[in-house]
Amino acid sequence: MKLKRLGPPIHIGVDASSKLLPVVAFISGEETPRVTLYRLADKSGPQACAAGIKAVHAFVSSLPWDDISLRLNLNVCIERPVAYGGGRGQAVFLQSFTSGAIQGAFASYGARIRLVPPASWKKQVIGHGGADKGRVASTVRRRWPDHYRLVANSQDLVDAYCIARYARG
């Protein structure tokens, strides 16, 4: 069986948590990124994982894909869960659990997946690896005002937007 050649790249940023799944995609040939915020579950754990898998499949199904002679070329960057201390160990564990389910769902489409530390995407996109949430949002608002309007309602979407920009290189 002959493998299909890759279609144009779709760069996807994900800031997965145990309760929300913000996804932003830059699709070749489109000026405006695709922005989606999925609510995974009221409680985290297996329900959030199942909802995350379902959300990834819904998102990938929504992508414009008319040419069946090509296969999807998904470049997915997911923020790596980070432990900040202060008794958040269980939250990081649950976030990691959900992140793994989301990674598996994207992998089922042949996606290239990279786990990205927050300091890496912040350094490349914002210019400062230790930028706080306020600085991240104000930089996006200043540099990409039209896109900021799409993500302004959620800091998670702002972060996913930056991660998608990171995925673009």
Short mmCIF file of C-alpha atoms in Angstrom, two decimals, residues 11 75 77 114 124-125 163-169:
data_model
loop_
_atom_site.label_atom_id
_atom_site.label_comp_id
_atom_site.label_asym_id
_atom_site.label_seq_id
_atom_site.Cartn_x
_atom_site.Cartn_y
_atom_site.Cartn_z
CA HIS A 11 0.39 23.96 13.61
CA ASN A 75 2.40 19.56 14.22
CA CYS A 77 2.78 21.33 20.73
CA ARG A 114 6.13 17.85 21.31
CA GLN A 124 10.37 32.32 21.84
CA VAL A 125 6.98 34.02 21.51
CA ILE A 163 2.00 27.60 22.01
CA ALA A 164 0.58 27.39 18.46
CA ARG A 165 2.84 30.30 17.43
CA TYR A 166 5.73 28.38 19.00
CA ALA A 167 4.76 25.31 16.94
CA ARG A 168 5.06 27.41 13.76
CA GLY A 169 8.73 28.00 14.55
#
